[in-house]
Coordinates of C-alpha atoms and ligand atoms in Angstrom, one line a residue:
X249 CA -3.3 -12.3 27.2
X250 CA -1.9 -15.3 29.1
X251 CA -0.7 -14.9 32.6
X252 CA 3.1 -14.8 32.2
X253 CA 3.6 -13.3 35.6
X254 CA 4.3 -16.4 37.6
X255 CA 5.9 -18.2 34.7
X256 CA 9.6 -18.5 34.3
X257 CA 11.6 -18.8 31.1
X258 CA 12.9 -22.2 30.1
X259 CA 14.8 -23.5 27.1
X260 CA 12.6 -25.5 24.8
X261 CA 13.3 -29.2 24.3
X262 CA 15.0 -30.2 21.0
X263 CA 11.8 -31.9 19.7
X264 CA 9.8 -28.7 20.0
X265 CA 12.7 -26.6 18.6
X266 CA 12.7 -28.8 15.5
X267 CA 9.0 -28.1 14.9
X268 CA 9.5 -24.4 14.9
X269 CA 9.8 -22.6 11.6
X270 CA 13.4 -21.7 11.4
X271 CA 14.9 -18.7 9.7
X272 CA 16.3 -15.3 10.4
X273 CA 14.1 -12.9 12.4
X274 CA 16.4 -10.0 12.7
X275 CA 17.2 -8.9 9.2
X276 CA 16.8 -5.2 9.6
X277 CA 16.2 -2.5 12.1
X278 CA 12.4 -2.7 11.5
X279 CA 12.4 -6.4 12.6
X280 CA 14.2 -5.5 15.8
X281 CA 11.4 -3.0 16.6
X282 CA 8.8 -5.6 15.7
X283 CA 10.2 -8.2 18.0
X284 CA 10.8 -5.9 20.9
X285 CA 7.4 -4.3 20.8
X286 CA 5.7 -7.8 20.4
X287 CA 7.6 -8.9 23.6
X288 CA 6.2 -5.8 25.4
X289 CA 2.7 -6.6 24.3
X290 CA 3.1 -10.2 25.4
X291 CA 4.3 -8.9 28.8
X292 CA 0.9 -7.3 29.2
X293 CA 2.1 -3.7 28.9
X294 CA -0.4 -0.9 29.0
X295 CA 2.0 1.7 27.6
X296 CA 4.9 1.0 25.2
X297 CA 7.3 3.7 24.2
X298 CA 9.6 3.3 21.2
X299 CA 12.5 5.7 20.9
X300 CA 14.5 5.7 17.7
X301 CA 17.7 7.7 17.3
X302 CA 19.5 8.2 14.1
X303 CA 22.7 9.9 13.1
X304 CA 24.0 10.6 9.6
X305 CA 21.0 8.9 8.0
X306 CA 21.5 5.7 9.9
X307 CA 19.6 4.2 12.8
X308 CA 21.9 4.4 15.8
X309 CA 19.7 3.3 18.6
X310 CA 16.3 1.5 19.3
X311 CA 14.8 1.6 22.7
X312 CA 11.6 -0.1 23.7
X313 CA 10.3 0.6 27.2
X314 CA 7.2 -1.1 28.6
X315 CA 5.3 -1.3 31.9
X316 CA 4.6 -5.0 31.5
X317 CA 5.3 -7.9 33.8
X318 CA 9.1 -7.5 33.8
X319 CA 11.6 -10.3 34.6
X320 CA 13.5 -11.7 37.6
X321 CA 17.3 -11.5 37.5
X322 CA 17.5 -15.2 36.6
X323 CA 14.9 -15.0 33.8
X324 CA 16.5 -11.9 32.4
X325 CA 19.7 -13.8 31.8
X326 CA 18.0 -16.8 30.4
X327 CA 15.9 -14.7 28.0
X328 CA 19.0 -14.2 25.9
X329 CA 19.6 -18.0 25.5
X330 CA 18.5 -19.4 22.1
X331 CA 15.0 -21.1 22.3
X332 CA 14.4 -19.7 25.7
X333 CA 10.8 -18.7 26.2
X334 CA 8.1 -18.4 28.8
X335 CA 5.3 -18.6 26.2
X336 CA 5.2 -22.3 25.3
X337 CA 6.4 -25.4 27.1
X338 CA 5.7 -28.3 24.8
X339 CA 4.9 -29.3 21.3
X340 CA 1.1 -29.2 21.9
X341 CA 1.3 -25.6 22.8
X342 CA 2.1 -24.7 19.2
X343 CA -1.6 -25.4 18.5
X344 CA -3.0 -23.0 21.0
X345 CA -0.8 -19.9 20.7
X346 CA -2.3 -16.7 22.0
X347 CA 0.9 -14.8 22.4
X348 CA 2.8 -13.0 19.6
X349 CA 6.1 -14.7 20.5
X350 CA 6.8 -18.3 21.1
X351 CA 10.0 -19.2 19.4
X352 CA 12.3 -17.9 22.1
X353 CA 14.7 -16.6 19.5
X354 CA 14.4 -12.9 19.1
X355 CA 16.4 -11.6 22.1
X356 CA 19.1 -14.2 21.4
X357 CA 19.3 -13.2 17.7
X358 CA 19.3 -9.5 18.3
X359 CA 22.0 -9.8 21.0
X360 CA 24.1 -11.8 18.6
X361 CA 24.4 -8.9 16.1
X362 CA 24.2 -5.8 18.4
X363 CA 24.9 -4.4 21.8
X364 CA 21.8 -4.9 23.9
X365 CA 21.1 -3.4 27.3
X366 CA 18.2 -4.8 29.2
X367 CA 16.8 -3.2 32.4
X368 CA 13.9 -5.0 34.0
X369 CA 12.1 -5.4 37.2
X370 CA 9.2 -7.7 37.8
X371 CA 5.8 -6.2 38.4
X372 CA 4.5 -6.4 42.0
X373 CA 7.5 -8.1 43.3
X374 CA 9.1 -7.8 46.7
X375 CA 12.5 -7.0 45.1
X376 CA 13.7 -3.5 45.6
X377 CA 16.1 -3.5 42.8
X378 CA 15.9 -4.4 39.1
X379 CA 18.4 -6.1 36.9
X380 CA 20.7 -4.5 34.3
X381 CA 22.4 -6.7 31.7
X382 CA 24.5 -5.8 28.7
X383 CA 25.0 -8.4 26.0
X384 CA 27.2 -7.7 23.0
X385 CA 27.6 -10.0 20.1
X386 CA 26.0 -12.8 22.1
X387 CA 28.4 -12.4 25.1
X388 CA 27.2 -11.2 28.5
X389 CA 29.4 -8.2 29.3
X390 CA 27.7 -6.7 32.4
X391 CA 25.3 -7.8 35.0
X392 CA 24.3 -5.6 38.0
X393 CA 21.4 -4.7 40.3
X394 CA 20.0 -1.4 39.5
X395 CA 17.1 0.9 40.5
X396 CA 14.4 0.5 37.9
X397 CA 10.7 1.0 37.5
X398 CA 8.5 -2.1 37.0
X399 CA 8.6 -3.3 33.5
X400 CA 11.3 -3.7 30.9
X401 CA 13.4 -1.5 28.8
X402 CA 15.6 -2.9 26.0
X403 CA 18.1 -0.7 24.2
X404 CA 19.7 -1.9 21.0
X405 CA 22.8 -0.1 19.7
X406 CA 25.6 -0.9 17.2
X407 CA 23.1 -3.0 15.3
X408 CA 24.8 -5.4 12.8
X409 CA 28.3 -4.2 14.0
X410 CA 29.6 -7.7 13.3
X411 CA 27.5 -8.4 10.1
X412 CA 28.5 -5.7 7.6
X413 CA 26.3 -7.1 4.9
X414 CA 23.2 -6.2 6.8
X415 CA 24.5 -2.8 7.7
X416 CA 23.5 -1.6 4.4
X417 CA 19.9 -1.3 5.7
X418 CA 21.1 1.5 7.8
X419 CA 21.6 3.5 4.7
X420 CA 18.2 4.4 3.7
X421 CA 16.7 5.9 6.8
X422 CA 13.4 7.0 5.4
X423 CA 12.7 3.7 3.8
X424 CA 13.4 2.0 7.1
X425 CA 11.3 4.5 9.0
X426 CA 8.4 3.7 6.6
X427 CA 8.7 0.1 7.4
X428 CA 8.8 0.7 11.1
X429 CA 5.7 2.9 10.8
X430 CA 4.0 0.1 8.9
X431 CA 4.8 -2.4 11.6
X432 CA 3.7 -0.1 14.4
X433 CA 0.5 0.8 12.6
X434 CA -0.4 -2.9 12.4
X435 CA 0.5 -3.4 16.1
X436 CA -1.5 -0.3 17.2
X437 CA -4.6 -1.4 15.3
X438 CA -4.5 -5.0 16.6
X439 CA -3.9 -3.8 20.2
X440 CA -6.0 -0.8 20.9
X441 CA -5.8 -1.7 24.6
X442 CA -2.2 -0.6 24.6
X443 CA -1.0 3.0 24.3
X444 CA 1.9 3.3 21.8
X445 CA 4.3 6.2 21.8
X446 CA 6.8 6.4 19.0
X447 CA 9.5 9.0 18.9
X448 CA 12.3 9.6 16.4
X449 CA 15.2 11.7 17.7
X450 CA 12.7 12.9 20.4
X451 CA 10.2 14.0 17.7
X452 CA 6.8 12.5 18.1
X453 CA 5.9 10.2 15.3
X454 CA 2.9 8.2 16.3
X455 CA 1.0 8.3 19.6
X456 CA -2.1 6.3 20.4
X457 CA -4.1 6.2 23.6
X458 CA -5.5 3.1 25.3
X459 CA -9.0 2.6 24.1
X460 CA -11.7 0.0 24.0
X461 CA -12.8 1.4 20.6
X462 CA -10.6 0.4 17.7
X463 CA -12.2 3.2 15.6
X464 CA -10.4 5.7 17.9
X465 CA -7.0 4.1 16.9
X466 CA -8.0 4.0 13.2
X467 CA -8.9 7.7 13.4
X468 CA -5.7 8.5 15.1
X469 CA -3.6 6.9 12.5
X470 CA -5.5 7.3 9.3
X471 CA -7.4 10.5 10.1
X472 CA -11.0 11.4 10.9
X473 CA -12.0 11.6 7.2
X474 CA -11.1 8.0 6.8
X475 CA -12.9 6.9 10.0
X476 CA -16.0 8.7 8.9
X477 CA -16.3 6.6 5.8
X478 CA -16.2 3.4 7.7
X479 CA -19.1 1.0 8.3
X480 CA -19.0 -1.5 11.1
X481 CA -18.8 -5.2 10.3
X482 CA -19.5 -8.0 12.7
X483 CA -20.4 -11.7 12.6
X484 CA -20.4 -14.6 14.9
X485 CA -19.7 -18.1 13.7
X486 CA -19.0 -21.3 15.6
X487 CA -15.3 -21.1 14.7
X488 CA -14.7 -17.4 14.3
X489 CA -15.8 -13.9 15.4
X490 CA -15.4 -11.1 12.9
X491 CA -15.4 -7.5 13.9
X492 CA -14.0 -4.3 12.4
X493 CA -14.8 -1.8 9.7
X494 CA -15.0 -1.5 6.0
X495 CA -15.2 1.6 3.9
X496 CA -18.1 2.9 1.9
X497 CA -17.5 2.4 -1.8
X498 CA -16.8 6.1 -2.1
X499 CA -13.6 5.6 -0.2
X500 CA -11.5 3.3 -2.3
X501 CA -7.9 2.8 -3.4
X502 CA -6.0 1.5 -6.3
X503 CA -4.2 -1.1 -4.1
X504 CA -5.2 -3.3 -1.3
X505 CA -2.6 -2.0 1.1
X506 CA -5.2 -0.6 3.4
X507 CA -7.1 -3.8 3.9
X508 CA -5.6 -4.6 7.3
X509 CA -6.5 -7.9 8.9
X510 CA -5.5 -9.1 12.3
X511 CA -6.0 -12.8 13.2
X512 CA -6.0 -13.4 17.0
X513 CA -4.5 -10.0 17.6
X514 CA -1.7 -10.7 15.2
X515 CA -1.5 -8.4 12.2
X516 CA -0.8 -10.7 9.2
X517 CA -1.0 -10.7 5.5
X518 CA -3.5 -13.3 4.3
X519 CA -4.3 -12.9 0.6
X520 CA -7.4 -15.1 0.9
X521 CA -9.0 -12.8 3.5
X522 CA -8.0 -9.7 1.5
X523 CA -9.6 -11.2 -1.6
X524 CA -12.7 -12.1 0.4
X525 CA -13.1 -8.5 1.6
X526 CA -13.0 -7.2 -1.9
X527 CA -15.4 -10.0 -3.0
X528 CA -17.9 -8.7 -0.4
X529 CA -18.2 -5.5 -2.4
X530 CA -19.4 -7.4 -5.4
X531 CA -20.1 -4.8 -8.1
X532 CA -20.0 -1.9 -5.7
X533 CA -16.4 -1.4 -6.7
X534 CA -14.9 -1.7 -10.1
X535 CA -12.4 -4.5 -10.6
X536 CA -9.4 -2.3 -10.1
X537 CA -10.5 -0.5 -7.0
X538 CA -10.0 -1.8 -3.5
X539 CA -11.7 -0.8 -0.3
X540 CA -10.2 0.3 3.0
X541 CA -10.8 -2.2 5.7
X542 CA -9.8 -3.0 9.2
X543 CA -10.9 -6.4 10.2
X544 CA -10.2 -8.3 13.5
X545 CA -10.7 -12.0 13.3
X546 CA -10.8 -14.1 16.4
X547 CA -10.4 -17.7 15.1
X548 CA -10.3 -20.9 17.0
X549 CA -6.5 -21.2 17.6
X550 CA -6.6 -24.9 16.4
X551 CA -7.4 -23.5 12.9
X552 CA -4.5 -21.1 12.8
X553 CA -1.0 -22.2 12.3
X554 CA 1.3 -19.3 13.1
X555 CA 4.3 -21.5 12.8
X556 CA 4.9 -21.1 9.1
X557 CA 7.0 -18.0 8.8
X558 CA 10.0 -17.1 11.1
X559 CA 8.9 -13.5 11.4
X560 CA 5.2 -14.7 11.7
X561 CA 4.1 -12.4 8.9
X562 CA 1.8 -15.1 7.5
X563 CA -0.4 -17.7 9.0
X564 CA -1.8 -20.9 7.6
X565 CA -5.5 -21.3 8.0
X566 CA -7.4 -24.5 8.1
X567 CA -10.9 -24.0 6.8
X568 CA -9.5 -21.2 4.6
X569 CA -12.4 -21.4 2.3
X570 CA -15.1 -21.2 5.0
X571 CA -13.2 -18.3 6.6
X572 CA -13.1 -16.5 3.3
X573 CA -16.8 -17.0 2.6
X574 CA -17.7 -15.8 6.1
X575 CA -15.6 -12.7 5.7
X576 CA -17.1 -12.0 2.3
X577 CA -20.7 -12.5 3.6
X578 CA -20.0 -10.3 6.6
X579 CA -18.7 -7.5 4.5
X580 CA -21.6 -7.9 2.1
X581 CA -24.1 -7.9 4.9
X582 CA -22.6 -4.8 6.4
X583 CA -22.6 -2.9 3.1
X584 CA -26.2 -3.9 2.3
X585 CA -27.4 -2.4 5.6
X586 CA -26.3 1.0 4.5
X587 CA -27.9 3.1 1.8
X588 CA -25.0 3.2 -0.7
X589 CA -27.0 4.2 -3.8
X590 CA -25.7 7.7 -4.1
X591 CA -22.2 6.3 -4.5
X592 CA -23.1 4.4 -7.7
X593 CA -22.5 6.8 -10.6
X594 CA -23.9 6.0 -14.0
X595 CA -22.8 8.3 -16.8
X596 CA -25.6 10.7 -17.5
X597 CA -26.2 13.2 -20.3
X598 CA -25.4 16.0 -17.8
X599 CA -22.1 14.6 -16.8
X600 CA -20.9 13.5 -20.2
X601 CA -19.2 16.8 -19.9
X602 CA -17.5 15.6 -16.9
X603 CA -16.4 12.4 -18.6
X604 CA -15.1 14.5 -21.4
X605 CA -13.1 16.5 -19.0
X606 CA -11.7 13.3 -17.7
X607 CA -13.3 13.5 -14.3
X608 CA -13.3 9.9 -13.4
X609 CA -16.0 10.2 -10.8
X610 CA -14.2 9.0 -7.7
X611 CA -12.7 6.0 -9.5
X612 CA -9.1 6.1 -10.3
X613 CA -6.6 3.6 -11.6
X614 CA -4.5 1.0 -9.8
X615 CA -0.8 1.9 -9.6
X616 CA 0.1 3.7 -12.7
X617 CA -2.2 1.6 -14.8
X618 CA -4.8 3.0 -17.0
X619 CA -7.2 5.4 -15.5
X620 CA -10.6 3.8 -14.8
X621 CA -13.7 4.4 -16.6
X622 CA -16.7 5.9 -15.0
X623 CA -18.5 3.4 -12.9
X624 CA -20.3 0.7 -14.9
X625 CA -19.0 1.8 -18.1
X626 CA -16.3 -0.6 -19.0
X627 CA -14.4 -2.5 -16.4
X628 CA -15.6 -5.6 -18.2
X629 CA -15.0 -4.1 -21.6
X630 CA -18.7 -3.2 -22.2
X631 CA -19.5 0.0 -23.8
X632 CA -20.7 2.8 -21.4
X633 CA -24.4 3.5 -21.4
X634 CA -25.8 6.9 -21.0
X635 CA -29.3 7.5 -19.8
X636 CA -31.0 10.4 -21.7
X637 CA -33.9 12.3 -20.3
X638 CA -36.3 9.8 -21.9
X639 CA -34.9 7.1 -19.7
X640 CA -34.0 4.7 -22.4
X641 CA -30.3 3.7 -22.3
X642 CA -28.3 4.7 -25.3
X643 CA -25.0 3.0 -26.1
X644 CA -22.0 5.3 -25.5
X645 CA -21.2 4.6 -29.1
X646 CA -23.4 7.4 -30.1
X647 CA -22.3 10.0 -27.6
X648 CA -21.3 13.2 -29.2
X649 CA -18.2 14.9 -27.8
X650 CA -19.0 17.9 -25.7
X651 CA -17.5 21.3 -26.2
X652 CA -15.6 21.3 -22.9
X653 CA -14.5 17.7 -23.5
X654 CA -13.2 18.6 -26.9
X655 CA -11.3 21.6 -25.6
X656 CA -9.7 19.6 -22.8
X657 CA -8.6 16.9 -25.2
X658 CA -7.3 19.4 -27.7
X659 CA -5.2 20.9 -24.9
X660 CA -3.7 17.5 -24.1
X661 CA -3.0 16.8 -27.7
X662 CA -1.3 20.1 -28.2
X663 CA 1.0 19.2 -25.3
X664 CA 2.4 16.3 -27.2
X665 CA 1.9 17.6 -30.8
X666 CA 4.5 20.3 -30.6
X667 CA 7.2 17.9 -29.6
X668 CA 6.4 15.0 -31.9
X669 CA 6.7 16.7 -35.3
X670 CA 6.2 15.0 -38.6
X671 CA 6.3 11.2 -38.6
X672 CA 9.7 10.1 -39.8
X673 CA 9.9 8.4 -43.1
X674 CA 11.4 5.4 -41.3
X675 CA 8.3 5.1 -39.0
X676 CA 7.9 1.5 -37.9
X677 CA 4.1 1.9 -38.0
X678 CA 2.2 2.2 -41.2
X679 CA 0.2 5.4 -41.9
X680 CA -3.4 4.9 -40.8
X681 CA -6.7 6.4 -41.6
X682 CA -9.1 6.7 -38.8
X683 CA -12.6 5.3 -39.3
X684 CA -14.0 6.2 -35.9
X685 CA -14.0 5.8 -32.2
X686 CA -15.8 3.1 -30.2
X687 CA -17.2 3.7 -26.7
X688 CA -14.8 6.5 -26.0
X689 CA -12.0 3.9 -25.7
X690 CA -10.9 2.4 -29.0
X691 CA -10.0 4.1 -32.2
X692 CA -10.7 2.1 -35.4
X693 CA -8.4 2.7 -38.3
X694 CA -7.5 1.2 -41.6
X695 CA -4.1 0.8 -43.2
X696 CA -3.5 1.0 -47.0
X697 CA -3.2 -2.7 -47.4
X698 CA -6.7 -3.4 -46.0
X699 CA -5.6 -4.1 -42.5
X700 CA -8.0 -3.2 -39.7
X701 CA -6.3 -1.7 -36.7
X702 CA -7.9 -1.1 -33.3
X703 CA -6.0 1.3 -31.1
X704 CA -6.4 1.8 -27.4
X705 CA -6.4 5.6 -27.2
X706 CA -5.2 6.0 -23.7
X707 CA -2.3 3.5 -24.1
X708 CA -1.4 5.2 -27.4
X709 CA -1.4 8.7 -25.9
X710 CA 0.5 7.5 -22.9
X711 CA 3.2 6.1 -25.1
X712 CA 3.4 9.5 -27.0
X713 CA 3.5 11.4 -23.7
X714 CA 6.1 9.0 -22.2
X715 CA 8.6 9.4 -25.0
X716 CA 8.2 13.1 -25.0
X717 CA 8.6 13.3 -21.2
X718 CA 11.7 11.1 -21.2
X719 CA 13.2 13.1 -24.0
X720 CA 12.7 16.5 -22.4
X721 CA 14.3 15.1 -19.2
X722 CA 16.9 17.9 -19.2
X723 CA 15.6 21.4 -18.5
X724 CA 12.1 20.3 -17.7
X725 CA 9.6 23.1 -17.5
X726 CA 7.5 23.4 -14.5
X727 CA 4.2 25.1 -13.9
X728 CA 3.6 26.7 -10.6
X729 CA 0.2 25.9 -9.2
X730 CA -1.9 29.0 -8.7
X731 CA -3.0 27.6 -5.4
X732 CA -0.6 25.1 -3.9
X733 CA -2.3 21.8 -3.2
X734 CA -2.1 20.5 0.3
X735 CA -2.0 16.7 0.8
X736 CA -2.1 14.7 4.0
X737 CA -0.6 11.3 4.2
X738 CA -0.4 8.8 7.1
X739 CA 3.0 8.4 8.7
X740 CA 4.1 5.5 6.7
X741 CA 3.3 7.0 3.3
X742 CA 4.7 10.4 4.5
X743 CA 8.0 8.7 5.2
X744 CA 8.2 7.3 1.6
X745 CA 7.1 10.6 0.1
X746 CA 9.7 12.5 2.2
X747 CA 12.3 10.2 0.7
X748 CA 11.2 11.0 -2.9
X749 CA 11.1 14.8 -2.5
X750 CA 14.6 15.4 -4.1
X751 CA 13.9 13.1 -7.1
X752 CA 10.5 14.6 -7.6
X753 CA 12.1 18.1 -7.6
X754 CA 14.4 17.0 -10.4
X755 CA 11.3 15.8 -12.4
X756 CA 9.5 19.1 -11.9
X757 CA 7.2 18.1 -9.0
X758 CA 7.9 20.6 -6.3
X759 CA 6.7 19.2 -2.9
X760 CA 7.7 20.4 0.5
X761 CA 6.7 19.1 3.9
X762 CA 5.2 21.4 6.5
X763 CA 4.3 19.7 9.7
X764 CA 4.3 16.0 10.1
X765 CA 2.4 14.2 7.3
X766 CA 1.3 17.4 5.5
X767 CA 2.8 18.3 2.2
X768 CA 2.5 21.3 0.0
X769 CA 2.6 20.7 -3.8
X770 CA 3.8 23.9 -5.4
X771 CA 4.6 23.0 -9.0
X772 CA 4.1 20.1 -11.4
X773 CA 5.8 19.5 -14.8
X774 CA 4.4 21.8 -17.5
X775 CA 3.8 18.8 -19.8
X776 CA 1.0 17.7 -17.5
X777 CA -1.1 20.5 -18.8
X778 CA -4.0 22.0 -17.0
X779 CA -4.4 20.6 -13.5
X780 CA -8.1 19.9 -13.0
X781 CA -8.1 19.7 -9.3
X782 CA -6.3 18.6 -6.1
X783 CA -7.5 15.1 -6.7
X784 CA -5.2 14.8 -9.7
X785 CA -2.2 15.7 -7.5
X786 CA -3.4 13.4 -4.8
X787 CA -3.6 10.6 -7.3
X788 CA -0.2 11.4 -8.7
X789 CA 1.2 11.1 -5.2
X790 CA -0.8 7.9 -4.6
X791 CA 0.8 6.4 -7.7
X792 CA 4.2 7.3 -6.5
X793 CA 3.6 5.6 -3.2
X794 CA 2.2 2.5 -4.8
X795 CA 4.8 1.1 -7.1
X796 CA 5.0 -2.5 -8.3
X797 CA 7.5 -4.4 -6.1
X798 CA 7.4 -7.2 -8.7
X799 CA 8.9 -5.0 -11.3
X800 CA 11.1 -2.4 -9.7
X801 CA 12.3 0.5 -11.8
X802 CA 14.2 3.5 -10.8
X803 CA 12.3 6.3 -9.1
X804 CA 13.0 8.5 -12.0
X805 CA 11.6 6.1 -14.5
X806 CA 8.5 5.5 -12.3
X807 CA 7.9 9.2 -12.1
X808 CA 8.1 9.6 -15.9
X809 CA 5.6 6.8 -16.4
X810 CA 3.2 8.3 -13.9
X811 CA 3.4 11.7 -15.4
X812 CA 2.8 10.2 -18.8
X813 CA -0.1 8.2 -17.5
X814 CA -1.7 11.2 -15.7
X815 CA -1.2 13.5 -18.6
X816 CA -2.5 11.2 -21.3
X817 CA -6.0 11.2 -22.7
X818 CA -8.0 8.8 -20.7
X819 CA -10.1 5.9 -21.8
X820 CA -13.7 7.0 -21.8
X821 CA -12.9 10.4 -23.4
X822 CA -15.0 11.0 -26.4
X823 CA -12.8 12.4 -29.2
X824 CA -13.7 13.9 -32.5
X825 CA -12.7 12.2 -35.7
X826 CA -9.9 14.8 -36.2
X827 CA -8.6 14.3 -32.6
X828 CA -8.4 10.5 -33.2
X829 CA -6.4 11.1 -36.3
X830 CA -4.0 13.3 -34.4
X831 CA -3.5 10.6 -31.8
X832 CA -2.8 8.1 -34.5
X833 CA -0.4 10.4 -36.3
X834 CA 1.5 11.3 -33.2
X835 CA 1.8 7.6 -32.2
X836 CA 3.4 7.0 -35.6
X837 CA 6.2 9.3 -34.8
X838 CA 7.2 7.5 -31.6
X839 CA 10.0 5.0 -31.4
X840 CA 8.0 2.2 -29.9
X841 CA 4.5 2.7 -31.1
X842 CA 3.3 -0.8 -30.3
X843 CA 3.3 -0.8 -26.5
X844 CA 2.5 1.6 -23.7
X845 CA 5.2 2.3 -21.1
X846 CA 3.8 -0.5 -19.0
X847 CA 4.2 -2.9 -21.8
X848 CA 0.6 -3.3 -22.7
X849 CA -0.3 -3.2 -26.4
X850 CA -1.4 0.1 -27.9
X851 CA -3.0 -1.6 -30.8
X852 CA -4.2 -4.9 -32.2
X853 CA -4.4 -5.6 -35.9
X854 CA -6.5 -7.8 -38.1
X855 CA -4.7 -8.4 -41.4
X856 CA -6.7 -8.7 -44.5
X857 CA -5.9 -12.4 -44.6
X858 CA -7.1 -12.8 -41.0
X859 CA -10.3 -11.0 -41.8
X860 CA -10.9 -13.1 -44.9
X861 CA -10.2 -16.2 -42.8
X862 CA -12.7 -15.1 -40.2
X863 CA -15.4 -14.6 -42.8
X864 CA -14.4 -17.8 -44.5
X865 CA -13.6 -16.1 -47.7
X866 CA -10.5 -18.2 -48.2
Ligands
ADP161 P1 9.7 -15.3 22.6 O1 9.0 -13.9 22.6 O2 9.5 -16.0 21.4 O3 9.4 -16.0 23.8 P2 12.1 -13.7 22.9 O4 13.5 -14.1 22.6 O5 11.5 -12.6 22.2 O6 11.3 -15.0 22.7 O7 12.0 -13.5 24.5 C1 12.4 -14.5 25.3 C2 11.6 -14.4 26.6 O8 12.0 -13.3 27.3 C3 10.1 -14.3 26.5 O9 9.5 -15.5 26.4 C4 9.7 -13.5 27.8 O10 9.6 -14.4 28.8 C5 11.0 -12.7 28.1 N1 10.8 -11.3 27.7 C6 11.3 -10.8 26.5 N2 11.0 -9.5 26.5 C7 10.2 -9.2 27.6 C8 9.6 -8.0 28.1 N3 9.6 -6.9 27.4 N4 8.9 -8.1 29.3 C9 8.9 -9.3 29.9 N5 9.5 -10.4 29.5 C10 10.1 -10.4 28.3
MG162 MG1 9.6 -12.4 21.3

């Protein structure tokens, strides 16, 4: 932390201003919180309190109070001028930035679109009184001396009062709260030396204590269970020091949202580093699973350009490749020091039964994509191998369905059978005769005209399920869980989930919150069939929180897809010949048999002509 105490604020010269990435920094309430808290951190605060107030579902006030260096009366006024900063003086400084701010624009931009009240008093100054300023819409309205503790407090009210277009962000309170949580989580993790206290309408949301141990902060935010699964990582290189934690492979997720990386105390999104973390796991994680990681990189400031994004959410790295390789190697080295063997699960005769019952052995799918196969069985499209007592691997091709597996599959098939009825005469898909199943994944079938069809059983059943679920939208049956399932979610996810509760209820998923971050799932749609365990519910909720921002669909549609995906027979489930035929017949009675709800093909076909051509019979 640089010494900003003696420094005063000055307006940057035009040459420097021109070099600074331009753009809007205050686009929503969450960005105000980010800028104010970053200022408090830069001011060397030990404790930062964030108070949010909301009325009628909109954020009405944001107050950030710190015990940092404070400002003199003259500085306080200048702080509101555009390009006024104490953090850099000249162009060269842009290449050795150690502070979170440097653009000198945040206070000016916030005050341009809101009413800002600033109360500040410099630390260890002779002054008895502090300064109170009110700036509204960029105009200084009040200035007075006032009694104040050392430090700074900024209150933002009437946000976007003069920019109605942006006011719309006020509408969805929980979404905005989730963003704020996300921002604060990143700041808390990158600055464990600061105690953060976040309140919403005086209700405690997130509180961290000052600590020298980042793991304490991680445990505080993400829970002890998460912290227990973490392995320390550290490496020292000439241009970079890596520290932090990565999860054992047993703790993995379907997205990389919890690979959190800070570079020089700035929490940023750097896809190359995220990818490097995943690479460090090699084959310890299947392709579609991601670890949890908290990494702190201290990189030579000359290699880090923070001046690429106005809100500084991204940085540009010189030596990106070397940095990535170093991160990958450090993660790999950390993992290889630990005995991880018990985590690697190879399908075994004894747990064929589990596979049949769709227990995916701690590996679950990304987003609402297809559920994963048991470890080592097919991420690369290879057939699963089972190791019989004799020790010689046997291709999964020859695995017989187990009794429990068959019963469970039957149950799922019955769920969809009742509703699908007889394939219509106008079916777009030809009638098929099943030949067999390969690797518990694909069904081989033949059409009357000599076509060979390969069907992805999960995608097919997902389509069947999806159409049924969307059709029975009205009057959906719910099944009460015998034992309600309790799920815990960190604050950010809890806020998103809270937002979805009413939509979920409409879809038959009954969730209620009890206590911050803890939810009780009481009922799920009957079509989901037998619920095999709390993990299934947890995964369902995980899917809901994930989403694909690239292809947004309505919450309702998303929930339908997730239910279909979760209820459908999974890849890796060994089916009997008769069950395969039932899947194919049901698929034929759907309206869109050729793709799954995510748009992937349910089947590929080899026409007779194509086969002849491949065998050079033509
Ligand atoms: P920047 O952070 O990029 O310098 P800002 O507009 O956010 O620009 O702040 C302008 C200046 O006001 C800062 O450089 C700093 O000197 C001063 N300042 C802002 N917030 C605080 C605070 N909480 N405590 C002390 N000084 C502050
Ligand atoms: Mg700032």
